[in-house]
Amino acid sequence: VDVSTKVAEFFDAGQSAHERGELEKAVVLYGEALKLDKLFWQAEYQRSQALRALGRTSEARQGMVRAIDLLSEYEGVEEGRRILLRARLALAEMALALGDLEGAERSYNEVGKSSTMVSALPVGWQAGQAEVLLGLGKLTEAQAAGREGEALTSKILIAPCSEPLTPAMESS
């Protein structure tokens, strides 16, 4: 069995464990994949997410920084930019959870620079950014981030529905 097959097997087993909620096992399996291929960003990203779910935020943050470094080479590809954006948002949230407001602000600023892809992010992500800015005493910037988030959310929530209501939908 060649190395790439073994890496794929460890990663797939890690994904399965992750999906079943066996997070410790997933972390180990992603780690085995990374031992064989240190540049396998998918394993680094998923390992970081599993560590985060386990509450091991400091370790998760280190892994996400490495995943972002590895992902940077795919910034020229749309799907790569989307994943990189989600990774930067996760990094900002981890920094906030660890009380590193400056690190969170840097990460949120990186997310904000990708304004053409912000629709790929969960609704309300600016709330975290506003929380960080408030914590740093940047009231005006926090208010602006909050307003921006409200505007984006209202656009999404009041966008016209292209599907007509069916009787079943009307009664619910």
PDB file of N, CA and C in Angstrom, residues 26-125:
ATOM      1  N   ALA A  26     -11.115  10.740  16.138  1.00  0.00           N
ATOM      2  CA  ALA A  26     -10.913  11.520  14.913  1.00  0.00           C
ATOM      3  C   ALA A  26      -9.596  12.292  14.982  1.00  0.00           C
ATOM      4  N   VAL A  27      -9.320  12.903  16.124  1.00  0.00           N
ATOM      5  CA  VAL A  27      -8.075  13.670  16.292  1.00  0.00           C
ATOM      6  C   VAL A  27      -6.867  12.766  16.046  1.00  0.00           C
ATOM      7  N   VAL A  28      -6.899  11.570  16.608  1.00  0.00           N
ATOM      8  CA  VAL A  28      -5.788  10.628  16.440  1.00  0.00           C
ATOM      9  C   VAL A  28      -5.635  10.235  14.964  1.00  0.00           C
ATOM     10  N   LEU A  29      -6.744   9.922  14.320  1.00  0.00           N
ATOM     11  CA  LEU A  29      -6.690   9.477  12.919  1.00  0.00           C
ATOM     12  C   LEU A  29      -6.222  10.598  11.987  1.00  0.00           C
ATOM     13  N   TYR A  30      -6.715  11.815  12.199  1.00  0.00           N
ATOM     14  CA  TYR A  30      -6.228  12.948  11.395  1.00  0.00           C
ATOM     15  C   TYR A  30      -4.731  13.149  11.639  1.00  0.00           C
ATOM     16  N   GLY A  31      -4.323  12.966  12.888  1.00  0.00           N
ATOM     17  CA  GLY A  31      -2.895  13.083  13.226  1.00  0.00           C
ATOM     18  C   GLY A  31      -2.045  12.050  12.507  1.00  0.00           C
ATOM     19  N   GLU A  32      -2.570  10.823  12.383  1.00  0.00           N
ATOM     20  CA  GLU A  32      -1.844   9.774  11.653  1.00  0.00           C
ATOM     21  C   GLU A  32      -1.694  10.158  10.181  1.00  0.00           C
ATOM     22  N   ALA A  33      -2.750  10.718   9.604  1.00  0.00           N
ATOM     23  CA  ALA A  33      -2.674  11.172   8.208  1.00  0.00           C
ATOM     24  C   ALA A  33      -1.619  12.262   8.069  1.00  0.00           C
ATOM     25  N   LEU A  34      -1.565  13.170   9.042  1.00  0.00           N
ATOM     26  CA  LEU A  34      -0.596  14.266   8.992  1.00  0.00           C
ATOM     27  C   LEU A  34       0.843  13.800   9.201  1.00  0.00           C
ATOM     28  N   LYS A  35       1.030  12.721   9.949  1.00  0.00           N
ATOM     29  CA  LYS A  35       2.386  12.172  10.101  1.00  0.00           C
ATOM     30  C   LYS A  35       2.939  11.719   8.757  1.00  0.00           C
ATOM     31  N   LEU A  36       2.040  11.210   7.906  1.00  0.00           N
ATOM     32  CA  LEU A  36       2.458  10.710   6.600  1.00  0.00           C
ATOM     33  C   LEU A  36       2.509  11.801   5.528  1.00  0.00           C
ATOM     34  N   ASP A  37       1.683  12.830   5.698  1.00  0.00           N
ATOM     35  CA  ASP A  37       1.646  13.935   4.731  1.00  0.00           C
ATOM     36  C   ASP A  37       1.432  15.235   5.490  1.00  0.00           C
ATOM     37  N   LYS A  38       2.525  15.896   5.820  1.00  0.00           N
ATOM     38  CA  LYS A  38       2.479  17.115   6.624  1.00  0.00           C
ATOM     39  C   LYS A  38       1.810  18.281   5.902  1.00  0.00           C
ATOM     40  N   LEU A  39       1.604  18.173   4.595  1.00  0.00           N
ATOM     41  CA  LEU A  39       0.995  19.252   3.815  1.00  0.00           C
ATOM     42  C   LEU A  39      -0.485  19.029   3.528  1.00  0.00           C
ATOM     43  N   PHE A  40      -1.075  18.026   4.154  1.00  0.00           N
ATOM     44  CA  PHE A  40      -2.464  17.661   3.914  1.00  0.00           C
ATOM     45  C   PHE A  40      -3.372  18.610   4.708  1.00  0.00           C
ATOM     46  N   TRP A  41      -3.703  19.746   4.100  1.00  0.00           N
ATOM     47  CA  TRP A  41      -4.443  20.790   4.809  1.00  0.00           C
ATOM     48  C   TRP A  41      -5.815  20.319   5.289  1.00  0.00           C
ATOM     49  N   GLN A  42      -6.446  19.430   4.533  1.00  0.00           N
ATOM     50  CA  GLN A  42      -7.780  18.962   4.932  1.00  0.00           C
ATOM     51  C   GLN A  42      -7.728  18.269   6.306  1.00  0.00           C
ATOM     52  N   ALA A  43      -6.707  17.454   6.506  1.00  0.00           N
ATOM     53  CA  ALA A  43      -6.564  16.757   7.791  1.00  0.00           C
ATOM     54  C   ALA A  43      -6.266  17.758   8.901  1.00  0.00           C
ATOM     55  N   GLU A  44      -5.439  18.746   8.610  1.00  0.00           N
ATOM     56  CA  GLU A  44      -5.110  19.766   9.622  1.00  0.00           C
ATOM     57  C   GLU A  44      -6.357  20.572   9.998  1.00  0.00           C
ATOM     58  N   TYR A  45      -7.131  20.952   9.000  1.00  0.00           N
ATOM     59  CA  TYR A  45      -8.363  21.712   9.229  1.00  0.00           C
ATOM     60  C   TYR A  45      -9.360  20.898  10.057  1.00  0.00           C
ATOM     61  N   GLN A  46      -9.596  19.659   9.650  1.00  0.00           N
ATOM     62  CA  GLN A  46     -10.560  18.817  10.357  1.00  0.00           C
ATOM     63  C   GLN A  46     -10.088  18.467  11.769  1.00  0.00           C
ATOM     64  N   ARG A  47      -8.805  18.229  11.916  1.00  0.00           N
ATOM     65  CA  ARG A  47      -8.253  17.946  13.244  1.00  0.00           C
ATOM     66  C   ARG A  47      -8.476  19.142  14.156  1.00  0.00           C
ATOM     67  N   SER A  48      -8.242  20.331  13.628  1.00  0.00           N
ATOM     68  CA  SER A  48      -8.451  21.554  14.387  1.00  0.00           C
ATOM     69  C   SER A  48      -9.912  21.696  14.812  1.00  0.00           C
ATOM     70  N   GLN A  49     -10.830  21.393  13.911  1.00  0.00           N
ATOM     71  CA  GLN A  49     -12.251  21.494  14.241  1.00  0.00           C
ATOM     72  C   GLN A  49     -12.642  20.464  15.315  1.00  0.00           C
ATOM     73  N   ALA A  50     -12.091  19.269  15.231  1.00  0.00           N
ATOM     74  CA  ALA A  50     -12.377  18.248  16.241  1.00  0.00           C
ATOM     75  C   ALA A  50     -11.807  18.669  17.605  1.00  0.00           C
ATOM     76  N   LEU A  51     -10.599  19.207  17.612  1.00  0.00           N
ATOM     77  CA  LEU A  51     -10.006  19.696  18.863  1.00  0.00           C
ATOM     78  C   LEU A  51     -10.854  20.813  19.462  1.00  0.00           C
ATOM     79  N   ARG A  52     -11.337  21.681  18.600  1.00  0.00           N
ATOM     80  CA  ARG A  52     -12.191  22.794  19.054  1.00  0.00           C
ATOM     81  C   ARG A  52     -13.463  22.248  19.700  1.00  0.00           C
ATOM     82  N   ALA A  53     -14.074  21.257  19.075  1.00  0.00           N
ATOM     83  CA  ALA A  53     -15.294  20.657  19.614  1.00  0.00           C
ATOM     84  C   ALA A  53     -15.035  19.978  20.961  1.00  0.00           C
ATOM     85  N   LEU A  54     -13.823  19.514  21.169  1.00  0.00           N
ATOM     86  CA  LEU A  54     -13.441  18.891  22.438  1.00  0.00           C
ATOM     87  C   LEU A  54     -13.109  19.934  23.513  1.00  0.00           C
ATOM     88  N   GLY A  55     -13.106  21.205  23.127  1.00  0.00           N
ATOM     89  CA  GLY A  55     -12.772  22.262  24.080  1.00  0.00           C
ATOM     90  C   GLY A  55     -11.283  22.490  24.216  1.00  0.00           C
ATOM     91  N   ARG A  56     -10.509  21.896  23.338  1.00  0.00           N
ATOM     92  CA  ARG A  56      -9.049  22.057  23.366  1.00  0.00           C
ATOM     93  C   ARG A  56      -8.678  23.191  22.405  1.00  0.00           C
ATOM     94  N   THR A  57      -9.168  24.386  22.746  1.00  0.00           N
ATOM     95  CA  THR A  57      -9.134  25.535  21.850  1.00  0.00           C
ATOM     96  C   THR A  57      -7.722  25.994  21.514  1.00  0.00           C
ATOM     97  N   SER A  58      -6.825  25.956  22.469  1.00  0.00           N
ATOM     98  CA  SER A  58      -5.457  26.402  22.213  1.00  0.00           C
ATOM     99  C   SER A  58      -4.785  25.517  21.155  1.00  0.00           C
ATOM    100  N   GLU A  59      -4.929  24.205  21.299  1.00  0.00           N
ATOM    101  CA  GLU A  59      -4.387  23.271  20.301  1.00  0.00           C
ATOM    102  C   GLU A  59      -5.084  23.458  18.956  1.00  0.00           C
ATOM    103  N   ALA A  60      -6.390  23.642  19.022  1.00  0.00           N
ATOM    104  CA  ALA A  60      -7.173  23.823  17.794  1.00  0.00           C
ATOM    105  C   ALA A  60      -6.702  25.064  17.044  1.00  0.00           C
ATOM    106  N   ARG A  61      -6.430  26.113  17.801  1.00  0.00           N
ATOM    107  CA  ARG A  61      -5.976  27.366  17.182  1.00  0.00           C
ATOM    108  C   ARG A  61      -4.642  27.168  16.468  1.00  0.00           C
ATOM    109  N   GLN A  62      -3.728  26.468  17.098  1.00  0.00           N
ATOM    110  CA  GLN A  62      -2.430  26.212  16.464  1.00  0.00           C
ATOM    111  C   GLN A  62      -2.617  25.448  15.155  1.00  0.00           C
ATOM    112  N   GLY A  63      -3.495  24.444  15.185  1.00  0.00           N
ATOM    113  CA  GLY A  63      -3.760  23.668  13.984  1.00  0.00           C
ATOM    114  C   GLY A  63      -4.410  24.497  12.897  1.00  0.00           C
ATOM    115  N   MET A  64      -5.322  25.398  13.280  1.00  0.00           N
ATOM    116  CA  MET A  64      -5.990  26.222  12.278  1.00  0.00           C
ATOM    117  C   MET A  64      -5.016  27.207  11.637  1.00  0.00           C
ATOM    118  N   VAL A  65      -4.080  27.730  12.423  1.00  0.00           N
ATOM    119  CA  VAL A  65      -3.046  28.614  11.854  1.00  0.00           C
ATOM    120  C   VAL A  65      -2.260  27.843  10.791  1.00  0.00           C
ATOM    121  N   ARG A  66      -1.909  26.619  11.111  1.00  0.00           N
ATOM    122  CA  ARG A  66      -1.162  25.795  10.148  1.00  0.00           C
ATOM    123  C   ARG A  66      -2.032  25.479   8.926  1.00  0.00           C
ATOM    124  N   ALA A  67      -3.306  25.163   9.131  1.00  0.00           N
ATOM    125  CA  ALA A  67      -4.208  24.882   8.006  1.00  0.00           C
ATOM    126  C   ALA A  67      -4.316  26.106   7.095  1.00  0.00           C
ATOM    127  N   ILE A  68      -4.416  27.279   7.693  1.00  0.00           N
ATOM    128  CA  ILE A  68      -4.503  28.515   6.897  1.00  0.00           C
ATOM    129  C   ILE A  68      -3.232  28.714   6.090  1.00  0.00           C
ATOM    130  N   ASP A  69      -2.083  28.459   6.710  1.00  0.00           N
ATOM    131  CA  ASP A  69      -0.818  28.559   5.973  1.00  0.00           C
ATOM    132  C   ASP A  69      -0.806  27.615   4.775  1.00  0.00           C
ATOM    133  N   LEU A  70      -1.265  26.390   4.993  1.00  0.00           N
ATOM    134  CA  LEU A  70      -1.295  25.403   3.914  1.00  0.00           C
ATOM    135  C   LEU A  70      -2.325  25.772   2.848  1.00  0.00           C
ATOM    136  N   LEU A  71      -3.442  26.331   3.263  1.00  0.00           N
ATOM    137  CA  LEU A  71      -4.511  26.708   2.334  1.00  0.00           C
ATOM    138  C   LEU A  71      -4.165  27.922   1.490  1.00  0.00           C
ATOM    139  N   SER A  72      -3.252  28.735   1.959  1.00  0.00           N
ATOM    140  CA  SER A  72      -2.931  29.985   1.266  1.00  0.00           C
ATOM    141  C   SER A  72      -2.549  29.773  -0.191  1.00  0.00           C
ATOM    142  N   GLU A  73      -1.981  28.635  -0.503  1.00  0.00           N
ATOM    143  CA  GLU A  73      -1.603  28.390  -1.896  1.00  0.00           C
ATOM    144  C   GLU A  73      -2.813  28.195  -2.812  1.00  0.00           C
ATOM    145  N   TYR A  74      -3.994  27.992  -2.221  1.00  0.00           N
ATOM    146  CA  TYR A  74      -5.216  27.803  -3.013  1.00  0.00           C
ATOM    147  C   TYR A  74      -6.080  29.058  -3.063  1.00  0.00           C
ATOM    148  N   GLU A  75      -5.529  30.181  -2.648  1.00  0.00           N
ATOM    149  CA  GLU A  75      -6.289  31.427  -2.601  1.00  0.00           C
ATOM    150  C   GLU A  75      -6.746  31.879  -3.987  1.00  0.00           C
ATOM    151  N   GLY A  76      -6.088  31.432  -5.025  1.00  0.00           N
ATOM    152  CA  GLY A  76      -6.457  31.798  -6.380  1.00  0.00           C
ATOM    153  C   GLY A  76      -7.641  31.019  -6.930  1.00  0.00           C
ATOM    154  N   VAL A  77      -8.087  30.016  -6.202  1.00  0.00           N
ATOM    155  CA  VAL A  77      -9.202  29.166  -6.633  1.00  0.00           C
ATOM    156  C   VAL A  77     -10.405  29.503  -5.754  1.00  0.00           C
ATOM    157  N   GLU A  78     -11.583  29.660  -6.354  1.00  0.00           N
ATOM    158  CA  GLU A  78     -12.751  30.097  -5.577  1.00  0.00           C
ATOM    159  C   GLU A  78     -13.037  29.196  -4.380  1.00  0.00           C
ATOM    160  N   GLU A  79     -13.058  27.895  -4.583  1.00  0.00           N
ATOM    161  CA  GLU A  79     -13.351  26.990  -3.461  1.00  0.00           C
ATOM    162  C   GLU A  79     -12.278  27.111  -2.375  1.00  0.00           C
ATOM    163  N   GLY A  80     -11.035  27.306  -2.786  1.00  0.00           N
ATOM    164  CA  GLY A  80      -9.957  27.514  -1.820  1.00  0.00           C
ATOM    165  C   GLY A  80     -10.183  28.773  -1.004  1.00  0.00           C
ATOM    166  N   ARG A  81     -10.634  29.846  -1.666  1.00  0.00           N
ATOM    167  CA  ARG A  81     -10.926  31.098  -0.954  1.00  0.00           C
ATOM    168  C   ARG A  81     -12.073  30.913   0.035  1.00  0.00           C
ATOM    169  N   ARG A  82     -13.094  30.142  -0.354  1.00  0.00           N
ATOM    170  CA  ARG A  82     -14.229  29.899   0.551  1.00  0.00           C
ATOM    171  C   ARG A  82     -13.773  29.169   1.823  1.00  0.00           C
ATOM    172  N   ILE A  83     -12.981  28.141   1.644  1.00  0.00           N
ATOM    173  CA  ILE A  83     -12.511  27.364   2.795  1.00  0.00           C
ATOM    174  C   ILE A  83     -11.584  28.212   3.652  1.00  0.00           C
ATOM    175  N   LEU A  84     -10.731  28.980   3.005  1.00  0.00           N
ATOM    176  CA  LEU A  84      -9.815  29.867   3.722  1.00  0.00           C
ATOM    177  C   LEU A  84     -10.598  30.890   4.543  1.00  0.00           C
ATOM    178  N   LEU A  85     -11.667  31.400   3.991  1.00  0.00           N
ATOM    179  CA  LEU A  85     -12.513  32.351   4.691  1.00  0.00           C
ATOM    180  C   LEU A  85     -13.128  31.708   5.938  1.00  0.00           C
ATOM    181  N   ARG A  86     -13.646  30.491   5.786  1.00  0.00           N
ATOM    182  CA  ARG A  86     -14.225  29.784   6.940  1.00  0.00           C
ATOM    183  C   ARG A  86     -13.149  29.488   7.992  1.00  0.00           C
ATOM    184  N   ALA A  87     -11.943  29.152   7.528  1.00  0.00           N
ATOM    185  CA  ALA A  87     -10.851  28.867   8.459  1.00  0.00           C
ATOM    186  C   ALA A  87     -10.459  30.130   9.230  1.00  0.00           C
ATOM    187  N   ARG A  88     -10.431  31.261   8.543  1.00  0.00           N
ATOM    188  CA  ARG A  88     -10.090  32.519   9.224  1.00  0.00           C
ATOM    189  C   ARG A  88     -11.164  32.904  10.230  1.00  0.00           C
ATOM    190  N   LEU A  89     -12.421  32.659   9.885  1.00  0.00           N
ATOM    191  CA  LEU A  89     -13.501  32.938  10.829  1.00  0.00           C
ATOM    192  C   LEU A  89     -13.367  32.028  12.054  1.00  0.00           C
ATOM    193  N   ALA A  90     -13.083  30.748  11.836  1.00  0.00           N
ATOM    194  CA  ALA A  90     -12.892  29.820  12.955  1.00  0.00           C
ATOM    195  C   ALA A  90     -11.726  30.279  13.829  1.00  0.00           C
ATOM    196  N   LEU A  91     -10.666  30.757  13.201  1.00  0.00           N
ATOM    197  CA  LEU A  91      -9.504  31.248  13.948  1.00  0.00           C
ATOM    198  C   LEU A  91      -9.886  32.462  14.796  1.00  0.00           C
ATOM    199  N   ALA A  92     -10.687  33.364  14.231  1.00  0.00           N
ATOM    200  CA  ALA A  92     -11.138  34.541  14.982  1.00  0.00           C
ATOM    201  C   ALA A  92     -11.963  34.112  16.184  1.00  0.00           C
ATOM    202  N   GLU A  93     -12.864  33.156  15.980  1.00  0.00           N
ATOM    203  CA  GLU A  93     -13.706  32.674  17.076  1.00  0.00           C
ATOM    204  C   GLU A  93     -12.884  31.997  18.161  1.00  0.00           C
ATOM    205  N   MET A  94     -11.846  31.267  17.756  1.00  0.00           N
ATOM    206  CA  MET A  94     -10.978  30.611  18.733  1.00  0.00           C
ATOM    207  C   MET A  94     -10.196  31.646  19.535  1.00  0.00           C
ATOM    208  N   ALA A  95      -9.685  32.665  18.847  1.00  0.00           N
ATOM    209  CA  ALA A  95      -8.948  33.718  19.539  1.00  0.00           C
ATOM    210  C   ALA A  95      -9.858  34.413  20.547  1.00  0.00           C
ATOM    211  N   LEU A  96     -11.099  34.677  20.145  1.00  0.00           N
ATOM    212  CA  LEU A  96     -12.065  35.306  21.050  1.00  0.00           C
ATOM    213  C   LEU A  96     -12.324  34.404  22.260  1.00  0.00           C
ATOM    214  N   ALA A  97     -12.512  33.119  22.023  1.00  0.00           N
ATOM    215  CA  ALA A  97     -12.757  32.165  23.117  1.00  0.00           C
ATOM    216  C   ALA A  97     -11.578  32.114  24.087  1.00  0.00           C
ATOM    217  N   LEU A  98     -10.381  32.335  23.577  1.00  0.00           N
ATOM    218  CA  LEU A  98      -9.178  32.309  24.417  1.00  0.00           C
ATOM    219  C   LEU A  98      -8.887  33.673  25.058  1.00  0.00           C
ATOM    220  N   GLY A  99      -9.721  34.673  24.747  1.00  0.00           N
ATOM    221  CA  GLY A  99      -9.526  36.006  25.317  1.00  0.00           C
ATOM    222  C   GLY A  99      -8.468  36.832  24.618  1.00  0.00           C
ATOM    223  N   ASP A 100      -8.029  36.397  23.448  1.00  0.00           N
ATOM    224  CA  ASP A 100      -7.036  37.140  22.678  1.00  0.00           C
ATOM    225  C   ASP A 100      -7.775  38.078  21.718  1.00  0.00           C
ATOM    226  N   LEU A 101      -8.173  39.234  22.237  1.00  0.00           N
ATOM    227  CA  LEU A 101      -8.968  40.169  21.443  1.00  0.00           C
ATOM    228  C   LEU A 101      -8.206  40.720  20.242  1.00  0.00           C
ATOM    229  N   GLU A 102      -6.908  40.985  20.426  1.00  0.00           N
ATOM    230  CA  GLU A 102      -6.114  41.506  19.305  1.00  0.00           C
ATOM    231  C   GLU A 102      -6.008  40.464  18.190  1.00  0.00           C
ATOM    232  N   GLY A 103      -5.775  39.211  18.568  1.00  0.00           N
ATOM    233  CA  GLY A 103      -5.702  38.146  17.568  1.00  0.00           C
ATOM    234  C   GLY A 103      -7.040  37.947  16.872  1.00  0.00           C
ATOM    235  N   ALA A 104      -8.116  38.038  17.652  1.00  0.00           N
ATOM    236  CA  ALA A 104      -9.452  37.912  17.073  1.00  0.00           C
ATOM    237  C   ALA A 104      -9.710  39.050  16.097  1.00  0.00           C
ATOM    238  N   GLU A 105      -9.320  40.261  16.480  1.00  0.00           N
ATOM    239  CA  GLU A 105      -9.522  41.416  15.593  1.00  0.00           C
ATOM    240  C   GLU A 105      -8.767  41.229  14.277  1.00  0.00           C
ATOM    241  N   ARG A 106      -7.510  40.773  14.362  1.00  0.00           N
ATOM    242  CA  ARG A 106      -6.733  40.534  13.132  1.00  0.00           C
ATOM    243  C   ARG A 106      -7.438  39.529  12.225  1.00  0.00           C
ATOM    244  N   SER A 107      -7.921  38.456  12.822  1.00  0.00           N
ATOM    245  CA  SER A 107      -8.580  37.418  12.029  1.00  0.00           C
ATOM    246  C   SER A 107      -9.888  37.920  11.431  1.00  0.00           C
ATOM    247  N   TYR A 108     -10.687  38.643  12.224  1.00  0.00           N
ATOM    248  CA  TYR A 108     -11.932  39.207  11.691  1.00  0.00           C
ATOM    249  C   TYR A 108     -11.640  40.201  10.569  1.00  0.00           C
ATOM    250  N   ASN A 109     -10.552  40.973  10.706  1.00  0.00           N
ATOM    251  CA  ASN A 109     -10.181  41.904   9.639  1.00  0.00           C
ATOM    252  C   ASN A 109      -9.838  41.156   8.355  1.00  0.00           C
ATOM    253  N   GLU A 110      -9.166  40.017   8.490  1.00  0.00           N
ATOM    254  CA  GLU A 110      -8.857  39.189   7.315  1.00  0.00           C
ATOM    255  C   GLU A 110     -10.142  38.687   6.666  1.00  0.00           C
ATOM    256  N   VAL A 111     -11.096  38.298   7.494  1.00  0.00           N
ATOM    257  CA  VAL A 111     -12.390  37.843   6.976  1.00  0.00           C
ATOM    258  C   VAL A 111     -13.062  38.988   6.232  1.00  0.00           C
ATOM    259  N   GLY A 112     -13.072  40.169   6.829  1.00  0.00           N
ATOM    260  CA  GLY A 112     -13.713  41.337   6.227  1.00  0.00           C
ATOM    261  C   GLY A 112     -13.101  41.761   4.910  1.00  0.00           C
ATOM    262  N   LYS A 113     -11.809  41.495   4.723  1.00  0.00           N
ATOM    263  CA  LYS A 113     -11.140  41.842   3.457  1.00  0.00           C
ATOM    264  C   LYS A 113     -11.695  41.034   2.290  1.00  0.00           C
ATOM    265  N   SER A 114     -12.289  39.911   2.595  1.00  0.00           N
ATOM    266  CA  SER A 114     -12.829  39.036   1.552  1.00  0.00           C
ATOM    267  C   SER A 114     -14.306  39.343   1.324  1.00  0.00           C
ATOM    268  N   SER A 115     -14.629  40.633   1.245  1.00  0.00           N
ATOM    269  CA  SER A 115     -16.032  41.047   1.204  1.00  0.00           C
ATOM    270  C   SER A 115     -16.818  40.459   0.039  1.00  0.00           C
ATOM    271  N   THR A 116     -16.151  40.092  -1.030  1.00  0.00           N
ATOM    272  CA  THR A 116     -16.883  39.511  -2.155  1.00  0.00           C
ATOM    273  C   THR A 116     -17.361  38.105  -1.848  1.00  0.00           C
ATOM    274  N   MET A 117     -16.802  37.492  -0.807  1.00  0.00           N
ATOM    275  CA  MET A 117     -17.167  36.115  -0.485  1.00  0.00           C
ATOM    276  C   MET A 117     -17.881  36.004   0.857  1.00  0.00           C
ATOM    277  N   VAL A 118     -18.230  37.121   1.451  1.00  0.00           N
ATOM    278  CA  VAL A 118     -18.838  37.108   2.778  1.00  0.00           C
ATOM    279  C   VAL A 118     -20.123  36.291   2.799  1.00  0.00           C
ATOM    280  N   SER A 119     -20.794  36.182   1.668  1.00  0.00           N
ATOM    281  CA  SER A 119     -22.032  35.389   1.633  1.00  0.00           C
ATOM    282  C   SER A 119     -21.770  33.916   1.929  1.00  0.00           C
ATOM    283  N   ALA A 120     -20.512  33.485   1.867  1.00  0.00           N
ATOM    284  CA  ALA A 120     -20.165  32.099   2.176  1.00  0.00           C
ATOM    285  C   ALA A 120     -20.091  31.857   3.681  1.00  0.00           C
ATOM    286  N   LEU A 121     -20.239  32.918   4.468  1.00  0.00           N
ATOM    287  CA  LEU A 121     -20.130  32.808   5.918  1.00  0.00           C
ATOM    288  C   LEU A 121     -21.495  32.691   6.566  1.00  0.00           C
ATOM    289  N   PRO A 122     -21.532  32.173   7.786  1.00  0.00           N
ATOM    290  CA  PRO A 122     -22.815  32.095   8.492  1.00  0.00           C
ATOM    291  C   PRO A 122     -23.367  33.495   8.761  1.00  0.00           C
ATOM    292  N   VAL A 123     -24.681  33.616   8.714  1.00  0.00           N
ATOM    293  CA  VAL A 123     -25.329  34.888   9.008  1.00  0.00           C
ATOM    294  C   VAL A 123     -24.966  35.291  10.429  1.00  0.00           C
ATOM    295  N   GLY A 124     -24.664  36.560  10.612  1.00  0.00           N
ATOM    296  CA  GLY A 124     -24.387  37.073  11.945  1.00  0.00           C
ATOM    297  C   GLY A 124     -22.935  37.002  12.385  1.00  0.00           C
ATOM    298  N   TRP A 125     -22.021  36.665  11.488  1.00  0.00           N
ATOM    299  CA  TRP A 125     -20.617  36.554  11.903  1.00  0.00           C
ATOM    300  C   TRP A 125     -20.082  37.883  12.418  1.00  0.00           C
TER     301      TRP A 125
END
